[in-house]
XYZ file of C-alpha atoms in Angstrom:
276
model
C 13.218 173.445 99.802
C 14.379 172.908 103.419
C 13.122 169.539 103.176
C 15.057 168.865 100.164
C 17.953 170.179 101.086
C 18.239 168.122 104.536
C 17.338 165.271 102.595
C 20.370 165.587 100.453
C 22.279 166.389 103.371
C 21.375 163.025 104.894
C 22.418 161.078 101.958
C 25.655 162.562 101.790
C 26.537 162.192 105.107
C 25.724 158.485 104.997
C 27.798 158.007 101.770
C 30.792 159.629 103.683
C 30.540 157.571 106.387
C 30.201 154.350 104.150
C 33.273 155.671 102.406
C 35.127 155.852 105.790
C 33.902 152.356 107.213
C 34.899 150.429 103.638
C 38.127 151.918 103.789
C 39.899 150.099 106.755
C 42.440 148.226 105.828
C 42.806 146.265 108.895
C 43.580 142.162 108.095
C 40.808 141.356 111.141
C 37.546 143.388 108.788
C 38.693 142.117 105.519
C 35.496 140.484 103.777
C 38.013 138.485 101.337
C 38.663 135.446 102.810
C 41.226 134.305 100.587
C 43.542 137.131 101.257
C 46.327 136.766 103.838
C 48.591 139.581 105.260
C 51.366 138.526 106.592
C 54.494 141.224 108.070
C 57.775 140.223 107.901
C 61.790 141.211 108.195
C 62.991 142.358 104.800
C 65.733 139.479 104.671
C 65.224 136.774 104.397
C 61.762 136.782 105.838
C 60.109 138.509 102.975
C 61.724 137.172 99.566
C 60.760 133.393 101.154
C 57.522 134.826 101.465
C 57.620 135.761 97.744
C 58.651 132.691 96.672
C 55.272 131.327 98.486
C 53.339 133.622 96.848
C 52.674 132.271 93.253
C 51.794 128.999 95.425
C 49.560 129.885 97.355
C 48.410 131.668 94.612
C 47.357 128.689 93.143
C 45.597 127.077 95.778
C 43.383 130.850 95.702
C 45.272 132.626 98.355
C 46.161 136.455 97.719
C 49.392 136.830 100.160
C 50.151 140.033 100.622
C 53.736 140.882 102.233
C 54.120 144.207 104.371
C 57.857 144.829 105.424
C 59.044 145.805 108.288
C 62.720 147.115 109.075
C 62.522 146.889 113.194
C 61.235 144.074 115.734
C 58.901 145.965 117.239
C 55.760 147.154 114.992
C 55.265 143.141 113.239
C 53.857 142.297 116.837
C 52.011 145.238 117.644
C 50.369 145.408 114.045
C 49.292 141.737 114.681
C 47.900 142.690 117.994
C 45.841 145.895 116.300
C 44.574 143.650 113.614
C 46.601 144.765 110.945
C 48.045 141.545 110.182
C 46.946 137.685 110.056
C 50.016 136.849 110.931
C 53.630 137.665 111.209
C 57.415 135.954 110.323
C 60.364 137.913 112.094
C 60.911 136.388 114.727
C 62.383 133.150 117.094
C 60.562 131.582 119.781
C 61.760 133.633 123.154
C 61.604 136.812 121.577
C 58.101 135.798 120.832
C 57.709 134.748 124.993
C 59.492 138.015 126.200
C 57.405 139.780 124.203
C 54.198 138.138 125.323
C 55.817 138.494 129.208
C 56.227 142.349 128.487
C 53.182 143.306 126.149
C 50.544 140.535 127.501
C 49.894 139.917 124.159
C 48.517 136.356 122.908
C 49.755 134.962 119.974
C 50.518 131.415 118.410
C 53.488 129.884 117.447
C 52.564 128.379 114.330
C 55.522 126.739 112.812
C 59.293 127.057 112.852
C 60.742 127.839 109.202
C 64.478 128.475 109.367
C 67.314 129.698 111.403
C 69.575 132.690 111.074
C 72.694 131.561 113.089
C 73.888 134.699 115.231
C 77.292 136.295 114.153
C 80.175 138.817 115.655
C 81.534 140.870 112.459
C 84.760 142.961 113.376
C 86.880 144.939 111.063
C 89.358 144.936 113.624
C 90.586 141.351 114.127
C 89.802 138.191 111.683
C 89.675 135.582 114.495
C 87.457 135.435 117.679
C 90.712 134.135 119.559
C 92.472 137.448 118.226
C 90.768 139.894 121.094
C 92.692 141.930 122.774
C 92.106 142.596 126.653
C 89.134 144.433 127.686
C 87.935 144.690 123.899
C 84.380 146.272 123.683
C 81.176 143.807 122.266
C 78.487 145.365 121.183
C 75.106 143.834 120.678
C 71.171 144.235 120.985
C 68.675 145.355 123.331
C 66.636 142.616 122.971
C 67.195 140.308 125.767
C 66.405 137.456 123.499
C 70.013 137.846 122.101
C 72.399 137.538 124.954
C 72.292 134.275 125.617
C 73.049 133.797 121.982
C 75.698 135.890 122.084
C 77.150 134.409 125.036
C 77.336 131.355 123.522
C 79.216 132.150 121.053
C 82.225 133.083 123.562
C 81.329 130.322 125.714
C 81.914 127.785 122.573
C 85.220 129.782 121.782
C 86.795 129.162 125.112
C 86.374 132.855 125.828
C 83.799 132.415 128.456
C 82.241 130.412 131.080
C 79.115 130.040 133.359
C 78.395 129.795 136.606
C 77.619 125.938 137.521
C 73.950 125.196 136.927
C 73.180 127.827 134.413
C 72.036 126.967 130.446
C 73.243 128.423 128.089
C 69.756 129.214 126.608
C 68.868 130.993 129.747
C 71.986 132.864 130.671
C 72.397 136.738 131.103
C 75.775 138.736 131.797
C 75.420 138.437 135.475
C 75.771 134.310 134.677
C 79.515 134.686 133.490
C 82.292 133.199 135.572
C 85.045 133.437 133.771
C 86.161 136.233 131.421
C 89.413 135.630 130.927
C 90.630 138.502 128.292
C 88.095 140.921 130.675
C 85.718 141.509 127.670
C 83.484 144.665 127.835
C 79.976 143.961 126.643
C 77.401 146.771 125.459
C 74.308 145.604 124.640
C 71.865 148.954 124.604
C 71.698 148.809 120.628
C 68.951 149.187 118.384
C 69.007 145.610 116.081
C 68.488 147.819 113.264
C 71.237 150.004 113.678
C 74.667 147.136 114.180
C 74.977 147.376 110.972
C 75.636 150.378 111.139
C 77.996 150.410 113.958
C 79.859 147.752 112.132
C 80.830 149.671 109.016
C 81.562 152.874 111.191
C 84.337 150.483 112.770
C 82.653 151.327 116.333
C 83.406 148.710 119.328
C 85.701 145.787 118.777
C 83.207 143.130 117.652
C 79.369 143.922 116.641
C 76.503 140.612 117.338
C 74.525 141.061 114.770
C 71.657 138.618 113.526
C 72.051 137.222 109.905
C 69.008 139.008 108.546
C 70.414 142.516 108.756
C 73.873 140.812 107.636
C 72.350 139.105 104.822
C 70.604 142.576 103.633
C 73.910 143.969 103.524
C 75.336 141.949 101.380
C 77.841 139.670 103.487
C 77.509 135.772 103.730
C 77.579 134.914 108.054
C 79.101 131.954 107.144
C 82.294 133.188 105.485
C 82.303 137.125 106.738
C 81.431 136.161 110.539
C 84.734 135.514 113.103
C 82.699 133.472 114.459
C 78.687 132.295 114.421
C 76.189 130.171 116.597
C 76.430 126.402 115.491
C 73.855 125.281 113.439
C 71.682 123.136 116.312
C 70.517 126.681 117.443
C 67.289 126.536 119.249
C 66.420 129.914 117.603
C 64.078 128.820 114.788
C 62.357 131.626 113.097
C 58.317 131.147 112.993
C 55.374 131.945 111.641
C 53.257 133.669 114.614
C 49.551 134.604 114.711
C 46.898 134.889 117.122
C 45.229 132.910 119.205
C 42.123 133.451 117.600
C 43.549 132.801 114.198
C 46.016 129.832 115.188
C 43.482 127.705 113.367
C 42.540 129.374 110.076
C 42.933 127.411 107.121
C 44.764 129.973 105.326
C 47.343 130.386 107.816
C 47.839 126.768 108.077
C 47.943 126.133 104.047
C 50.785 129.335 104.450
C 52.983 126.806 107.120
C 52.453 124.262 104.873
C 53.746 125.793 101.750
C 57.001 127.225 103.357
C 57.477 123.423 104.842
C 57.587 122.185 101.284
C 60.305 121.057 99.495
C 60.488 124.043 97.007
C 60.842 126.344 99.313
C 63.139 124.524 101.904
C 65.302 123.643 98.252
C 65.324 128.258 97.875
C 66.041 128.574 100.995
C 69.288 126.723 100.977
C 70.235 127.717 97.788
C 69.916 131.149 98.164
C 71.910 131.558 101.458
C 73.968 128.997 101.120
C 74.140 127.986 105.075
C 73.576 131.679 105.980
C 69.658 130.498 106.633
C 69.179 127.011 107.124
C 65.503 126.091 106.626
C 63.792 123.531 109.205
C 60.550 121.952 109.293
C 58.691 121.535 112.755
């Protein structure tokens, strides 16, 4: 009877354990090697990835979209395994983060641009700031020289001789002429937020949190990044994976025509789709 019993012991245990180990759902131990996970922004990020879907579809890919609402876990679920592959994000967020974090990813194609925008409630025209007015932006580093751009392209600011505009900070302004007060300890997620509650003068916000609110950046915006922006959203995996045929047959399809066509007719300039 003893026997017995530690024999059925045994057998459960193992079946348990089986259970456990076939129930990861990490993107790294799938066995299907026609499914793709792929994290992404809400908007716009994740409705062009729908659109892709029924593609790829075709050509016997199962993508499968998990959302995200902050810039932070897309990377670090990569990194863990629980993605293939990501689309969030521009090209030196991607590098900070890989400075910070040591991770190693791939850039594996640009798909569109969100242009940067300052919202206000408060005035209708960038020129329209009062002295000492209060900017608010992100905490992501990534930002500021987008944001200072903006001002610097609207007369409202100017840089010290030598510095780009792609690689300036706050400590790289020379002029500030109407003594503008810039906060930028914000949580992306939350500008929004700070918008609508009429807080600060002028909110920075990037046009996928805009976009999810309803408001067109190209009409609502008192002003927005020009359109040569070097801030291309991209696809981003990892090194390991920067070659898998899925992942490249995923680039491909949002390079295509029918999607780039969506893309612009859906936002109507608000994301401008590129292919490189």
């Amino acid at each position: 009877m003893k026997k017995v019993l530690g024999l059925i012991f045994t057998l459960s245990l193992v079946l348990v354990l089986t259970a456990c180990g076939g129930s990861s759902d990490k993107a790294s131990s799938s066995k299907d090697d026609n499914k793709l996970v792929v994290g992404a922004s809400n908007t716009p990020h994740a409705q062009i990835l729908e659109q892709a879907k029924p593609i790829l579809k075709e050509k016997g890919i199962d993508l499968k979209i998990v959302k995200y609402t902050d810039y932070v876990m897309p990377n670090k679920a990569l990194d863990e395994g629980d993605l293939d592959a990501n689309y969030f994000q521009h090209k030196p967020y991607l590098e900070l983060e890989e400075k910070e974090k040591g991770y190693k990813f791939a850039d594996v194609g640009a798909i569109h641009i969100e242009p940067m925008g300052l919202y206000s409630k408060k005035v209708k025209n960038i020129k329209d700031l009062k002295d000492g007015a209060q900017v608010l932006l992100s905490n992501s580093k990534s930002d500021w020289p987008r944001v200072i751009g903006i001002f610097v392209d609207n007369g409202l600011l100017t840089l010290k001789d030598g510095v780009k505009p792609q690689d300036a900070t706050f400590d790289d302004i020379k002029d500030n002429p109407k003594n503008l007060k810039f906060k930028y300890d914000f949580d992306p997620a939350y500008l929004m937020t700070a918008y609508n509650n009429e807080e600060g003068d002028v909110v920075a916000i990037n046009s996928n949190f805009v976009v999810d609110q309803g408001l067109n950046p190209s009409k609502d915006a008192i002003a927005i990044e020009s359109k040569d922006s070097p801030y291309a959203n991209i696809v981003v995996t990892t090194e390991k994976k920067k070659d898998d045929k899925n992942i490249k047959e995923l680039v491909k399809v949002l390079h295509s025509k029918e999607i780039q066509d969506y893309i612009t007719k859906e936002w109507d300039g608000a994301v401008v789709p590129v292919d490189k």
